[in-house]
CSV table of C-alpha atoms in Angstrom, one decimal:
chain,number,residue,atom,x,y,z
A,2,MET,CA,2.7,-1.6,-16.3
A,3,GLY,CA,1.8,-4.9,-17.8
A,4,GLU,CA,-1.6,-7.0,-16.9
A,5,GLN,CA,-2.0,-7.1,-13.2
A,6,GLY,CA,-1.8,-10.3,-11.4
A,7,PRO,CA,-0.2,-12.5,-8.8
A,8,LEU,CA,3.2,-14.2,-8.8
A,9,ALA,CA,3.1,-17.9,-9.0
A,10,PRO,CA,1.9,-19.1,-5.7
A,11,GLY,CA,5.6,-20.8,-4.6
A,12,GLU,CA,7.1,-17.4,-5.7
A,13,ALA,CA,5.1,-15.5,-3.7
A,14,TRP,CA,4.8,-17.4,-0.6
A,15,ARG,CA,8.7,-17.6,-0.5
A,16,ALA,CA,8.8,-13.6,-0.9
A,17,VAL,CA,6.5,-13.3,1.8
A,18,ALA,CA,8.2,-15.6,4.2
A,19,ALA,CA,11.7,-13.9,3.6
A,20,CYS,CA,9.9,-10.6,4.1
A,21,PHE,CA,8.7,-12.0,7.8
A,22,LEU,CA,12.2,-12.9,8.7
A,23,THR,CA,13.7,-9.5,7.5
A,24,THR,CA,10.9,-7.6,9.5
A,25,PHE,CA,11.9,-9.3,12.7
A,26,ALA,CA,15.6,-8.5,12.3
A,27,LEU,CA,14.3,-4.6,11.5
A,28,LEU,CA,12.4,-4.9,14.4
A,29,SER,CA,15.1,-5.8,16.6
A,30,ARG,CA,17.4,-3.1,15.6
A,31,HIS,CA,14.5,-0.6,16.0
A,32,ARG,CA,14.5,0.4,12.3
A,33,ILE,CA,10.6,0.7,11.7
A,34,ARG,CA,9.0,3.9,12.5
A,35,LEU,CA,5.3,4.8,13.0
A,36,PRO,CA,5.3,8.7,12.5
A,37,LYS,CA,2.2,10.6,13.1
A,38,GLU,CA,2.6,13.6,10.7
A,39,HIS,CA,0.1,12.3,8.0
A,40,VAL,CA,-2.3,10.7,10.1
A,41,GLY,CA,-5.7,12.1,10.2
A,42,VAL,CA,-4.8,13.5,6.6
A,43,ARG,CA,-7.9,13.0,4.1
A,44,LEU,CA,-6.9,12.2,0.7
A,45,GLY,CA,-9.4,12.8,-2.1
A,46,PHE,CA,-9.1,10.5,-5.3
A,47,ALA,CA,-10.0,11.5,-9.0
A,48,ASP,CA,-13.0,9.0,-8.8
A,49,GLY,CA,-14.6,11.0,-6.3
A,50,THR,CA,-13.9,8.9,-3.3
A,51,GLY,CA,-11.7,9.6,-0.3
A,52,ALA,CA,-10.3,8.5,2.7
A,53,ARG,CA,-8.3,9.5,5.8
A,54,VAL,CA,-4.6,8.2,6.6
A,55,TYR,CA,-5.0,6.1,10.1
A,56,ARG,CA,-1.3,5.0,10.2
A,57,GLU,CA,2.0,5.4,8.6
A,58,THR,CA,4.8,3.1,8.8
A,59,ARG,CA,8.5,4.1,7.6
A,60,LEU,CA,11.7,2.2,7.6
A,61,GLY,CA,14.5,4.5,8.3
A,62,SER,CA,14.3,8.2,6.7
A,63,GLY,CA,11.4,6.7,4.5
A,64,LEU,CA,13.1,8.3,1.2
A,65,ALA,CA,14.0,6.0,-1.7
A,66,LYS,CA,17.3,6.6,-4.0
A,67,ASP,CA,14.9,5.3,-7.0
A,68,PRO,CA,11.8,6.6,-5.9
A,69,CYS,CA,8.6,5.3,-7.1
A,70,THR,CA,4.9,5.4,-5.5
A,71,LEU,CA,3.0,2.3,-5.3
A,72,VAL,CA,-1.0,2.5,-4.6
A,73,VAL,CA,-2.7,-0.7,-3.7
A,74,THR,CA,-6.3,-1.3,-3.5
A,75,PHE,CA,-8.7,-4.1,-2.4
A,76,ARG,CA,-12.3,-4.6,-0.8
A,77,LEU,CA,-12.3,-6.9,2.2
A,78,ARG,CA,-14.8,-9.7,2.5
A,79,LEU,CA,-17.1,-9.6,5.4
A,80,VAL,CA,-16.0,-6.4,6.8
A,81,ARG,CA,-18.8,-3.9,7.2
A,82,GLY,CA,-19.9,-1.3,9.8
A,83,PRO,CA,-18.2,-1.6,13.0
A,84,ALA,CA,-15.8,-4.2,11.8
A,85,HIS,CA,-13.8,-1.8,9.6
A,86,ALA,CA,-12.6,-0.1,13.0
A,87,LEU,CA,-11.8,-3.6,14.3
A,88,PHE,CA,-9.5,-4.2,11.0
A,89,ARG,CA,-7.7,-0.9,11.4
A,90,ARG,CA,-6.5,-1.9,14.8
A,91,GLU,CA,-5.6,-5.5,13.7
A,92,SER,CA,-4.0,-4.2,10.6
A,93,LEU,CA,-0.9,-3.3,12.7
A,94,LEU,CA,-0.1,-7.1,12.8
A,95,ASN,CA,0.0,-7.0,9.1
A,96,THR,CA,3.3,-5.0,9.0
A,97,PRO,CA,5.6,-8.0,8.6
A,98,LEU,CA,3.8,-8.6,5.2
A,99,PHE,CA,5.7,-5.6,3.6
A,100,VAL,CA,8.3,-3.9,5.7
A,101,GLY,CA,10.8,-6.5,5.2
A,102,PHE,CA,10.4,-6.6,1.5
A,103,PRO,CA,13.3,-5.1,-0.4
A,104,GLY,CA,12.8,-1.6,-1.6
A,105,PHE,CA,10.3,-0.8,1.1
A,106,THR,CA,10.6,2.9,2.6
A,107,SER,CA,7.3,4.0,3.6
A,108,LYS,CA,3.4,3.5,3.8
A,109,LEU,CA,0.5,5.5,4.5
A,110,TRP,CA,-2.6,3.4,5.5
A,111,LEU,CA,-5.9,4.6,4.2
A,112,THR,CA,-9.4,4.0,5.9
A,113,HIS,CA,-12.0,2.6,3.6
A,114,ASP,CA,-13.6,4.8,1.1
A,115,GLU,CA,-17.2,5.3,0.2
A,116,ARG,CA,-16.9,2.2,-2.0
A,117,ASP,CA,-15.6,0.1,1.1
A,118,ARG,CA,-12.2,0.0,-0.8
A,119,TYR,CA,-8.7,0.3,1.4
A,120,ARG,CA,-5.8,1.9,0.1
A,121,GLY,CA,-1.9,1.8,0.7
A,122,VAL,CA,0.1,4.5,-0.6
A,123,TYR,CA,3.8,3.6,-0.6
A,124,GLU,CA,7.1,5.0,-1.6
A,125,TRP,CA,9.5,2.6,-2.9
A,126,ASP,CA,13.0,2.1,-4.0
A,127,GLY,CA,12.7,0.8,-7.4
A,128,PRO,CA,9.6,0.4,-9.6
A,129,ARG,CA,10.3,-3.3,-10.3
A,130,ARG,CA,10.9,-4.0,-6.5
A,131,ALA,CA,7.5,-2.3,-6.0
A,132,GLU,CA,5.8,-4.3,-8.6
A,133,ARG,CA,7.1,-7.6,-7.2
A,134,TYR,CA,6.2,-6.8,-3.8
A,135,ALA,CA,2.5,-5.8,-5.2
A,136,ARG,CA,2.2,-9.2,-7.1
A,137,SER,CA,3.3,-11.2,-3.9
A,138,LEU,CA,0.9,-9.4,-1.7
A,139,TRP,CA,-1.7,-10.0,-4.2
A,140,ARG,CA,-1.6,-13.9,-2.9
A,141,VAL,CA,-2.2,-12.6,0.8
A,142,LEU,CA,-5.1,-10.1,-0.1
A,143,ALA,CA,-6.6,-12.9,-2.2
A,144,LEU,CA,-7.1,-14.9,1.0
A,145,VAL,CA,-9.2,-12.0,2.4
A,146,SER,CA,-10.6,-9.8,-0.2
A,147,VAL,CA,-13.5,-9.7,-2.4
A,148,PRO,CA,-12.7,-11.6,-5.8
A,149,GLY,CA,-11.6,-9.0,-8.5
A,150,SER,CA,-10.9,-6.0,-6.0
A,151,ILE,CA,-7.2,-6.1,-5.9
A,152,ARG,CA,-5.3,-3.5,-7.9
A,153,TYR,CA,-2.1,-1.7,-8.0
A,154,ALA,CA,-0.5,1.3,-9.6
A,155,VAL,CA,3.4,1.9,-9.9
A,156,VAL,CA,4.4,5.4,-10.8
A,157,PRO,CA,8.1,5.5,-11.4
A,158,GLY,CA,10.1,8.4,-10.7
A,159,MET,CA,7.8,10.0,-8.4
A,160,ARG,CA,7.9,10.5,-4.5
A,161,ARG,CA,4.9,9.3,-2.3
A,162,ASP,CA,4.3,12.8,-1.4
A,163,ASP,CA,4.8,14.5,-4.7
A,164,VAL,CA,1.9,12.0,-6.2
A,165,LEU,CA,-0.3,13.1,-3.1
A,166,ALA,CA,0.4,16.9,-3.8
A,167,GLY,CA,-2.0,16.7,-6.7
A,168,PRO,CA,-2.6,15.6,-10.3
A,169,ARG,CA,-0.3,16.5,-12.8
A,170,PRO,CA,0.9,14.4,-15.8
A,171,VAL,CA,3.0,11.7,-14.4
A,172,GLY,CA,4.2,8.0,-15.6
A,173,GLY,CA,1.9,5.3,-14.7
A,174,PRO,CA,-1.5,3.9,-16.1
A,175,GLU,CA,-3.6,6.1,-18.4
A,176,PRO,CA,-5.5,8.9,-16.7
A,177,GLU,CA,-9.1,7.1,-17.3
A,178,ALA,CA,-7.6,4.0,-15.6
A,179,ALA,CA,-5.9,6.1,-12.9
A,180,ALA,CA,-9.1,7.8,-11.2
A,181,TRP,CA,-9.0,5.1,-8.4
A,182,TRP,CA,-5.3,5.9,-7.4
A,183,ARG,CA,-4.6,9.4,-8.6
A,184,THR,CA,-5.4,12.0,-5.9
A,185,ALA,CA,-7.8,15.2,-6.7
A,186,VAL,CA,-7.0,19.1,-6.3
A,187,GLY,CA,-8.6,20.4,-3.2
A,188,THR,CA,-9.2,17.6,-1.0
C-alpha cells in the first residue's frame, strides 16, 4: 500500500456517480441486505480503542472470490455528544456511496470510538478495487471530516471475519502503523 490520498477529483466523482446508478439497480433487484448477526458486537483495536457494530450491509452472499479486508477511518467535523446518534441513523442514506462500487461484498458500520473516530470494516473482492473505492470515498469524506483524519488499510487475501478474529501476521501496513485498524485479542 503506497502513500494514501484521494483520486483526482474528476475521476473520484465519476466513480461515485457510477456507484449511485449501480446502487439503484441493485436496490430494485433486492440484492442489498441488512443482516443483524454482527450488530451489537464490540470490536477492540490494537490502539486501545473499541467500537460497536451498529449496522451491517451485504451484497448477495457477502463473500468475495478474491477476498481482501478494507478498513476505513475518519473523524466527523462538528459531530459531538447526541449528534453521534443522529449521524448513525442518517448514515443509512450513505449506502449509495459504496454498495455499487465494483467489488463491494459487505460492510460493518462501527460507532465512534473513544477518539471520536468512525470505522467501516469491509470485505472487498480484489485489493485494487478496494483501494480505488477508498481513494474515491476520500473525496466524499473530506467534505465532512476533520482534515488529516481519513485513513484506510487494505489487507489482501484476508476475509473480513478472519481479520476480525484477532491479530496475527497478515499482509497490509506494518504493525506499528496498523494499531488503529488491527483487532485486539480478547475484545
